[in-house]
Coordinates of C-alpha atoms in Angstrom, one line a residue:
M165 CA -8.9 -9.0 15.5
N166 CA -6.4 -7.6 12.9
F167 CA -7.9 -8.0 9.3
G168 CA -5.9 -5.2 7.9
S169 CA -3.7 -7.3 5.6
D170 CA -2.1 -10.6 5.3
N171 CA 1.2 -8.8 5.6
I172 CA 0.5 -8.2 9.3
V173 CA 1.8 -11.7 10.5
G174 CA 5.2 -13.2 10.6
A175 CA 6.5 -16.2 9.0
S176 CA 5.0 -19.8 9.4
A177 CA 6.8 -22.2 11.5
P178 CA 8.0 -24.4 8.4
V179 CA 9.6 -21.3 6.8
L180 CA 11.5 -20.5 10.1
E181 CA 12.7 -23.9 10.6
A182 CA 14.1 -24.0 6.9
I183 CA 15.9 -20.6 7.6
A184 CA 17.2 -22.0 10.8
R185 CA 18.4 -25.2 9.2
H186 CA 20.4 -23.3 6.5
N187 CA 21.6 -20.7 8.5
G188 CA 24.9 -22.3 9.8
G189 CA 28.0 -22.8 7.9
A190 CA 29.2 -21.1 4.9
M191 CA 27.8 -21.2 1.4
A192 CA 28.6 -19.2 -1.7
A193 CA 27.1 -15.8 -1.9
Y194 CA 24.8 -14.1 -4.2
G195 CA 22.7 -16.9 -5.1
N196 CA 25.5 -19.2 -6.2
D197 CA 24.9 -21.7 -3.5
D198 CA 23.7 -25.1 -4.1
L199 CA 20.4 -24.6 -2.2
T200 CA 19.4 -21.6 -4.3
K201 CA 20.1 -23.7 -7.4
S202 CA 18.1 -26.5 -6.1
V203 CA 15.1 -24.6 -5.0
K204 CA 15.0 -22.7 -8.2
A205 CA 15.0 -25.9 -10.2
S206 CA 12.0 -27.1 -8.0
F207 CA 10.0 -24.4 -9.9
A208 CA 10.1 -26.6 -13.0
N209 CA 8.3 -29.5 -11.1
I210 CA 5.7 -26.9 -10.0
F211 CA 4.9 -25.5 -13.4
E212 CA 5.5 -28.8 -15.3
R213 CA 8.1 -27.2 -17.5
D214 CA 11.6 -25.5 -17.8
V215 CA 11.2 -21.9 -16.2
Q216 CA 13.7 -19.2 -15.3
V217 CA 13.4 -17.9 -11.7
F218 CA 14.8 -14.8 -10.1
F219 CA 14.4 -14.4 -6.4
V220 CA 13.7 -10.9 -5.0
T221 CA 12.7 -9.7 -1.7
T222 CA 9.3 -7.7 -2.3
G223 CA 6.4 -7.7 -4.5
T224 CA 7.1 -4.3 -5.8
A225 CA 10.5 -5.4 -6.9
A226 CA 9.0 -8.4 -8.7
N227 CA 6.2 -6.5 -10.4
A228 CA 8.5 -3.6 -11.4
L229 CA 11.3 -5.7 -12.7
A230 CA 9.0 -8.1 -14.5
L231 CA 7.2 -5.3 -16.4
A232 CA 10.6 -3.7 -17.1
S233 CA 11.5 -6.9 -19.1
A234 CA 8.3 -6.8 -21.0
V235 CA 7.8 -3.2 -21.8
P236 CA 10.5 -0.8 -23.3
P237 CA 10.8 2.9 -22.3
W238 CA 8.5 4.0 -25.2
G239 CA 6.0 1.3 -24.5
L240 CA 2.6 1.1 -22.6
C241 CA 1.4 -1.5 -20.2
V242 CA -2.4 -2.0 -19.8
C243 CA -3.9 -3.0 -16.5
H244 CA -7.0 -2.3 -14.3
R245 CA -7.1 1.1 -13.0
E246 CA -6.9 -0.1 -9.4
A247 CA -4.2 -2.6 -10.0
H248 CA -1.5 -2.8 -7.4
V249 CA 1.1 -2.1 -10.1
I250 CA -0.6 1.5 -10.8
D251 CA -2.1 2.4 -7.5
D252 CA 0.2 0.9 -4.8
E253 CA 3.7 1.0 -5.8
C254 CA 4.8 4.7 -6.0
G255 CA 5.5 4.5 -9.6
A256 CA 8.3 1.8 -9.2
P257 CA 7.1 -0.1 -12.5
E258 CA 7.2 3.1 -14.6
F259 CA 10.7 4.1 -12.8
F260 CA 12.1 0.7 -13.8
M261 CA 10.6 0.7 -17.4
H262 CA 12.5 4.0 -17.7
G263 CA 9.5 6.1 -19.0
A264 CA 7.2 3.5 -20.2
K265 CA 3.5 4.2 -19.0
L266 CA 0.8 2.2 -17.2
S267 CA -2.7 2.8 -18.6
G268 CA -5.5 1.6 -16.2
L269 CA -8.9 0.5 -17.5
P270 CA -12.0 0.8 -15.4
V271 CA -14.1 -2.5 -15.0
V272 CA -16.2 -4.0 -12.4
G273 CA -14.8 -6.3 -9.8
S274 CA -11.1 -5.6 -10.8
K275 CA -11.3 -8.2 -13.5
L276 CA -10.3 -7.1 -17.0
E277 CA -12.5 -8.9 -19.8
A278 CA -10.8 -9.9 -23.0
R279 CA -13.3 -8.1 -25.2
D280 CA -12.6 -4.6 -23.4
V281 CA -8.9 -4.9 -23.7
A282 CA -9.2 -5.9 -27.2
A283 CA -11.5 -2.8 -27.9
Y284 CA -9.1 -0.5 -26.0
L285 CA -6.0 -1.8 -28.0
K286 CA -8.1 -1.4 -31.3
G287 CA -8.9 2.1 -30.3
L288 CA -5.3 3.3 -29.8
P289 CA -3.8 5.3 -32.6
K290 CA -0.9 3.6 -34.5
A291 CA 1.0 6.9 -35.2
V292 CA 4.5 7.1 -33.6
K293 CA 3.2 9.8 -31.3
Q294 CA 1.2 6.9 -29.5
M295 CA 3.2 4.8 -27.0
P296 CA 2.6 1.3 -28.4
P297 CA 1.1 -1.4 -26.1
K298 CA 3.7 -3.9 -25.1
A299 CA 2.1 -5.8 -22.1
L300 CA -1.0 -6.4 -20.2
S301 CA -0.8 -6.8 -16.4
I302 CA -3.5 -8.7 -14.5
S303 CA -3.7 -9.4 -10.7
Q304 CA -4.5 -12.9 -9.5
A305 CA -6.3 -12.8 -7.1
T306 CA -7.5 -9.2 -7.9
E307 CA -7.8 -6.1 -5.8
S308 CA -11.5 -6.8 -5.4
G309 CA -10.8 -10.5 -4.0
T310 CA -12.0 -12.0 -7.1
V311 CA -10.3 -14.6 -9.2
Y312 CA -9.7 -15.0 -12.9
G313 CA -11.1 -18.3 -14.3
L314 CA -9.2 -20.5 -16.8
A315 CA -11.2 -19.5 -19.6
E316 CA -11.0 -15.6 -18.7
L317 CA -7.2 -16.2 -18.6
S318 CA -7.1 -18.0 -21.8
A319 CA -9.1 -15.3 -23.6
L320 CA -6.9 -12.6 -22.1
G321 CA -3.8 -14.5 -23.4
E322 CA -5.2 -14.9 -26.8
V323 CA -5.9 -11.1 -27.0
C324 CA -2.1 -10.5 -26.0
R325 CA -0.8 -13.0 -28.6
T326 CA -3.0 -11.2 -31.3
G327 CA -1.8 -7.9 -30.3
G328 CA 1.9 -8.7 -29.8
L329 CA 1.8 -8.0 -26.1
S330 CA 3.5 -9.9 -23.2
L331 CA 0.9 -11.0 -20.3
H332 CA 2.1 -10.4 -16.7
M333 CA 0.4 -11.9 -13.8
D334 CA 0.9 -10.1 -10.6
G335 CA 0.6 -13.2 -8.3
A336 CA 0.9 -11.6 -4.8
R337 CA -1.8 -14.0 -3.8
F338 CA -1.0 -16.6 -6.4
A339 CA -1.6 -19.6 -3.9
N340 CA -5.1 -18.3 -2.8
A341 CA -6.2 -18.1 -6.3
L342 CA -4.8 -21.4 -7.4
V343 CA -6.5 -23.3 -4.5
S344 CA -9.7 -21.3 -5.3
L345 CA -9.6 -22.5 -8.8
G346 CA -8.6 -26.1 -7.9
C347 CA -6.3 -26.3 -10.8
T348 CA -2.6 -26.6 -11.5
P349 CA 0.1 -23.9 -11.5
A350 CA 0.7 -24.7 -15.1
E351 CA -2.9 -24.2 -16.1
M352 CA -3.3 -20.9 -14.3
T353 CA -0.2 -19.5 -16.0
W354 CA 1.6 -20.5 -19.2
K355 CA -1.0 -22.8 -20.5
S356 CA -3.2 -19.9 -20.3
G357 CA -0.9 -17.6 -22.1
V358 CA 1.1 -16.0 -19.1
D359 CA 4.6 -14.8 -20.3
I360 CA 6.0 -14.0 -16.9
L361 CA 4.7 -14.2 -13.3
S362 CA 5.4 -12.3 -10.0
F363 CA 4.9 -15.3 -7.7
G364 CA 4.1 -14.1 -4.2
A365 CA 5.0 -15.9 -0.9
T366 CA 5.4 -13.2 1.6
K367 CA 1.7 -12.8 2.0
N368 CA 1.1 -16.7 2.5
G369 CA 3.9 -17.7 5.0
C370 CA 7.3 -16.1 4.2
L371 CA 9.2 -13.5 5.9
M372 CA 10.3 -11.6 2.5
A373 CA 10.5 -13.9 -0.3
E374 CA 9.1 -13.3 -4.0
A375 CA 10.0 -14.8 -7.2
I376 CA 10.0 -13.6 -10.7
V377 CA 9.1 -16.8 -13.0
V378 CA 9.7 -16.5 -16.6
F379 CA 7.8 -18.7 -19.2
N380 CA 8.8 -16.7 -22.3
T381 CA 12.6 -17.0 -22.2
A382 CA 13.0 -13.9 -24.2
L383 CA 11.8 -11.9 -21.2
A384 CA 14.7 -13.3 -19.1
D385 CA 17.6 -11.9 -21.2
A386 CA 18.4 -9.0 -18.9
L387 CA 16.9 -9.9 -15.6
D388 CA 19.9 -10.7 -13.9
Y389 CA 21.3 -7.3 -14.6
R390 CA 18.1 -5.6 -13.7
C391 CA 17.7 -7.4 -10.4
K392 CA 21.4 -6.4 -9.6
R393 CA 20.8 -2.7 -10.5
A394 CA 17.7 -2.8 -8.3
G395 CA 19.5 -4.2 -5.4
Q396 CA 17.7 -7.4 -5.5
I397 CA 20.6 -10.0 -6.0
I398 CA 21.0 -10.7 -2.4
S399 CA 24.4 -11.5 -0.9
K400 CA 23.0 -14.2 1.5
G401 CA 20.7 -15.5 -1.1
R402 CA 20.4 -18.8 0.8
L403 CA 18.1 -17.3 3.2
I404 CA 15.7 -16.1 0.5
A405 CA 16.0 -19.7 -1.1
S406 CA 15.5 -21.2 2.2
Q407 CA 12.2 -19.5 2.9
F408 CA 11.1 -21.1 -0.6
E409 CA 12.3 -24.4 0.7
G410 CA 10.1 -24.4 3.8
Y411 CA 7.2 -22.8 1.8
L412 CA 7.0 -25.2 -1.0
A413 CA 7.8 -28.5 1.0
G414 CA 5.0 -30.8 1.4
D415 CA 2.6 -28.4 -0.4
H416 CA 2.7 -26.2 2.8
W417 CA 2.2 -23.2 0.8
L418 CA -1.2 -24.6 -0.5
A419 CA -2.3 -25.7 3.0
N420 CA -1.8 -22.0 4.2
A421 CA -3.6 -20.6 1.3
R422 CA -6.7 -23.0 1.8
H423 CA -6.8 -22.3 5.4
A424 CA -6.9 -18.4 4.6
N425 CA -9.6 -19.0 1.9
A426 CA -11.9 -21.2 4.1
L427 CA -12.0 -18.7 6.9
A428 CA -12.5 -15.8 4.4
K429 CA -15.5 -17.9 3.2
R430 CA -16.8 -18.4 6.7
L431 CA -16.5 -14.6 7.4
S432 CA -18.1 -13.6 4.2
H433 CA -21.0 -16.1 4.7
G434 CA -21.4 -14.9 8.4
L435 CA -21.6 -11.2 7.5
A436 CA -23.9 -11.7 4.5
R437 CA -26.6 -13.2 6.9
L438 CA -26.8 -10.1 8.9
P439 CA -29.4 -7.6 7.9
G440 CA -28.0 -4.4 6.1
V441 CA -24.8 -6.1 4.9
R442 CA -23.9 -6.9 1.3
I443 CA -20.9 -8.4 -0.1
A444 CA -19.6 -6.2 -2.8
W445 CA -17.8 -8.8 -4.8
P446 CA -17.9 -12.6 -4.6
T447 CA -15.4 -13.8 -2.0
E448 CA -13.2 -16.0 -4.0
A449 CA -9.8 -16.0 -2.3
N450 CA -8.9 -14.6 1.2
E451 CA -10.4 -11.1 1.1
V452 CA -13.9 -10.1 2.0
F453 CA -15.4 -6.7 0.9
P454 CA -18.6 -6.0 2.8
I455 CA -20.9 -3.0 2.5
I456 CA -22.0 -2.5 6.1
P457 CA -24.1 0.0 8.2
A458 CA -22.0 2.7 9.5
A459 CA -23.1 1.7 12.9
M460 CA -21.6 -1.6 12.6
D461 CA -18.4 -0.1 11.2
R462 CA -18.0 2.2 14.4
A463 CA -19.0 -0.8 16.7
L464 CA -16.2 -2.9 15.0
R465 CA -13.8 -0.3 15.4
E466 CA -14.4 0.6 19.0
A467 CA -14.1 -3.1 19.7
G468 CA -10.5 -3.1 18.4
A469 CA -11.1 -4.8 15.0
H470 CA -8.5 -3.5 12.5
Y471 CA -9.2 -3.3 8.6
M472 CA -9.3 -0.9 5.9
S473 CA -11.9 1.4 4.3
W474 CA -12.1 0.4 0.4
T475 CA -12.9 2.4 -2.8
D476 CA -16.2 1.9 -4.6
L477 CA -14.6 2.6 -8.2
S478 CA -15.0 -1.1 -9.1
L479 CA -18.5 -1.7 -8.0
D480 CA -21.3 -2.8 -10.3
R481 CA -23.1 0.2 -11.7
Q482 CA -26.3 -0.9 -10.0
E483 CA -24.5 -1.0 -6.6
S484 CA -23.7 2.0 -4.5
V485 CA -22.6 2.8 -0.8
A486 CA -25.0 5.2 1.0
D487 CA -24.0 7.8 3.3
D488 CA -24.7 5.8 6.3
E489 CA -22.8 2.8 5.1
S490 CA -19.2 1.9 4.7
L491 CA -17.2 -0.4 2.1
I492 CA -14.6 -2.2 4.0
R493 CA -11.9 -4.7 3.3
L494 CA -11.3 -7.6 5.5
V495 CA -8.0 -9.7 4.8
V496 CA -7.7 -13.3 6.3
S497 CA -4.0 -14.7 6.6
F498 CA -2.8 -18.1 6.9
A499 CA -2.3 -17.4 10.7
T500 CA -5.8 -16.1 11.2
E501 CA -7.8 -18.3 13.8
E502 CA -11.4 -19.3 13.8
T503 CA -12.0 -17.7 17.0
Q504 CA -11.0 -14.2 15.6
V505 CA -13.4 -14.6 12.7
D506 CA -16.1 -15.7 15.0
R507 CA -15.5 -12.7 17.6
L508 CA -15.7 -10.3 14.6
L509 CA -19.1 -11.8 13.6
E510 CA -20.4 -11.8 17.2
I511 CA -19.6 -7.9 17.5
A512 CA -21.2 -7.4 14.0
S513 CA -24.3 -9.3 15.1
A514 CA -24.5 -7.4 18.2
A515 CA -24.4 -4.0 16.5
V516 CA -27.1 -5.1 14.3
S517 CA -29.3 -6.1 17.3
R518 CA -28.6 -2.8 19.1
Q519 CA -29.5 -0.7 16.0
A520 CA -32.8 -2.6 15.7
A521 CA -33.8 -2.0 19.2
E522 CA -33.2 1.8 18.9

């Protein structure tokens, strides 16, 4: 019962089969092979327009290099205060931006609202002593498991256009957000004003394969060089491209995300029915954030369940975590089985019954 992350499982069968299929023989190195060119070209079909695509091996690399393309060393990137780019990447975005800064805003449920961003931008001094805002970075899905709707994305896109900012989307769980909304990749990105996307695949079935997808061509000018300097132009590039081939073929990536989202809903609904349990934020992708009694927390961990304790910084002001409660994060992956979800719910339910009998 490991719900610690969607990074804990290996690759899906179609991805592994694609790697094996393209492993034999010789191909041009450093992404100059026909497979890499073909797979990159397939992104134009996914996004319904010409795009520039750069394959990298990690989400940190994708985010850091994407933001470095959008923000000069004297610039500012606005994000949520618990965004992955500011909280979980050891300063990599700021390192690759060569001194530019990230500014995190506090909001409920990790979703930035257009009016709050606009107000923040308006309040910044315009003198040269203030780093000028150059980009807004949002996570889709967010660090609270919530998903920006199309109207919310479009409103943020409009704020960026008005303020002269680029809009970056950290799509580590892009597929999970996409199937949650039931929209097209184009609608969730460039049609809503997104300029550059970190397209995640590792969490949803690949071994290590991420892509920087550029909609605003001006941001792609130096990305080849940035990727090379970061060690992200892989000599055996076909083994990255092959992962994407297996991942995207037959909408395998969407099927994986639907499976994970459905089991997350099952887990969330099951926990919400138990006395003393509250769901901190709506379960809109593949993460569940319940506030549970401390006794349930102990029982789950003693039974071998793995998951993370979570911060309450993005809770609604009317919500809080009491001393005898725990806020936890449970992540469901494409490989999670229904029996694992049901087993956790059984243990949680038994803990409630024992506590009631005491």
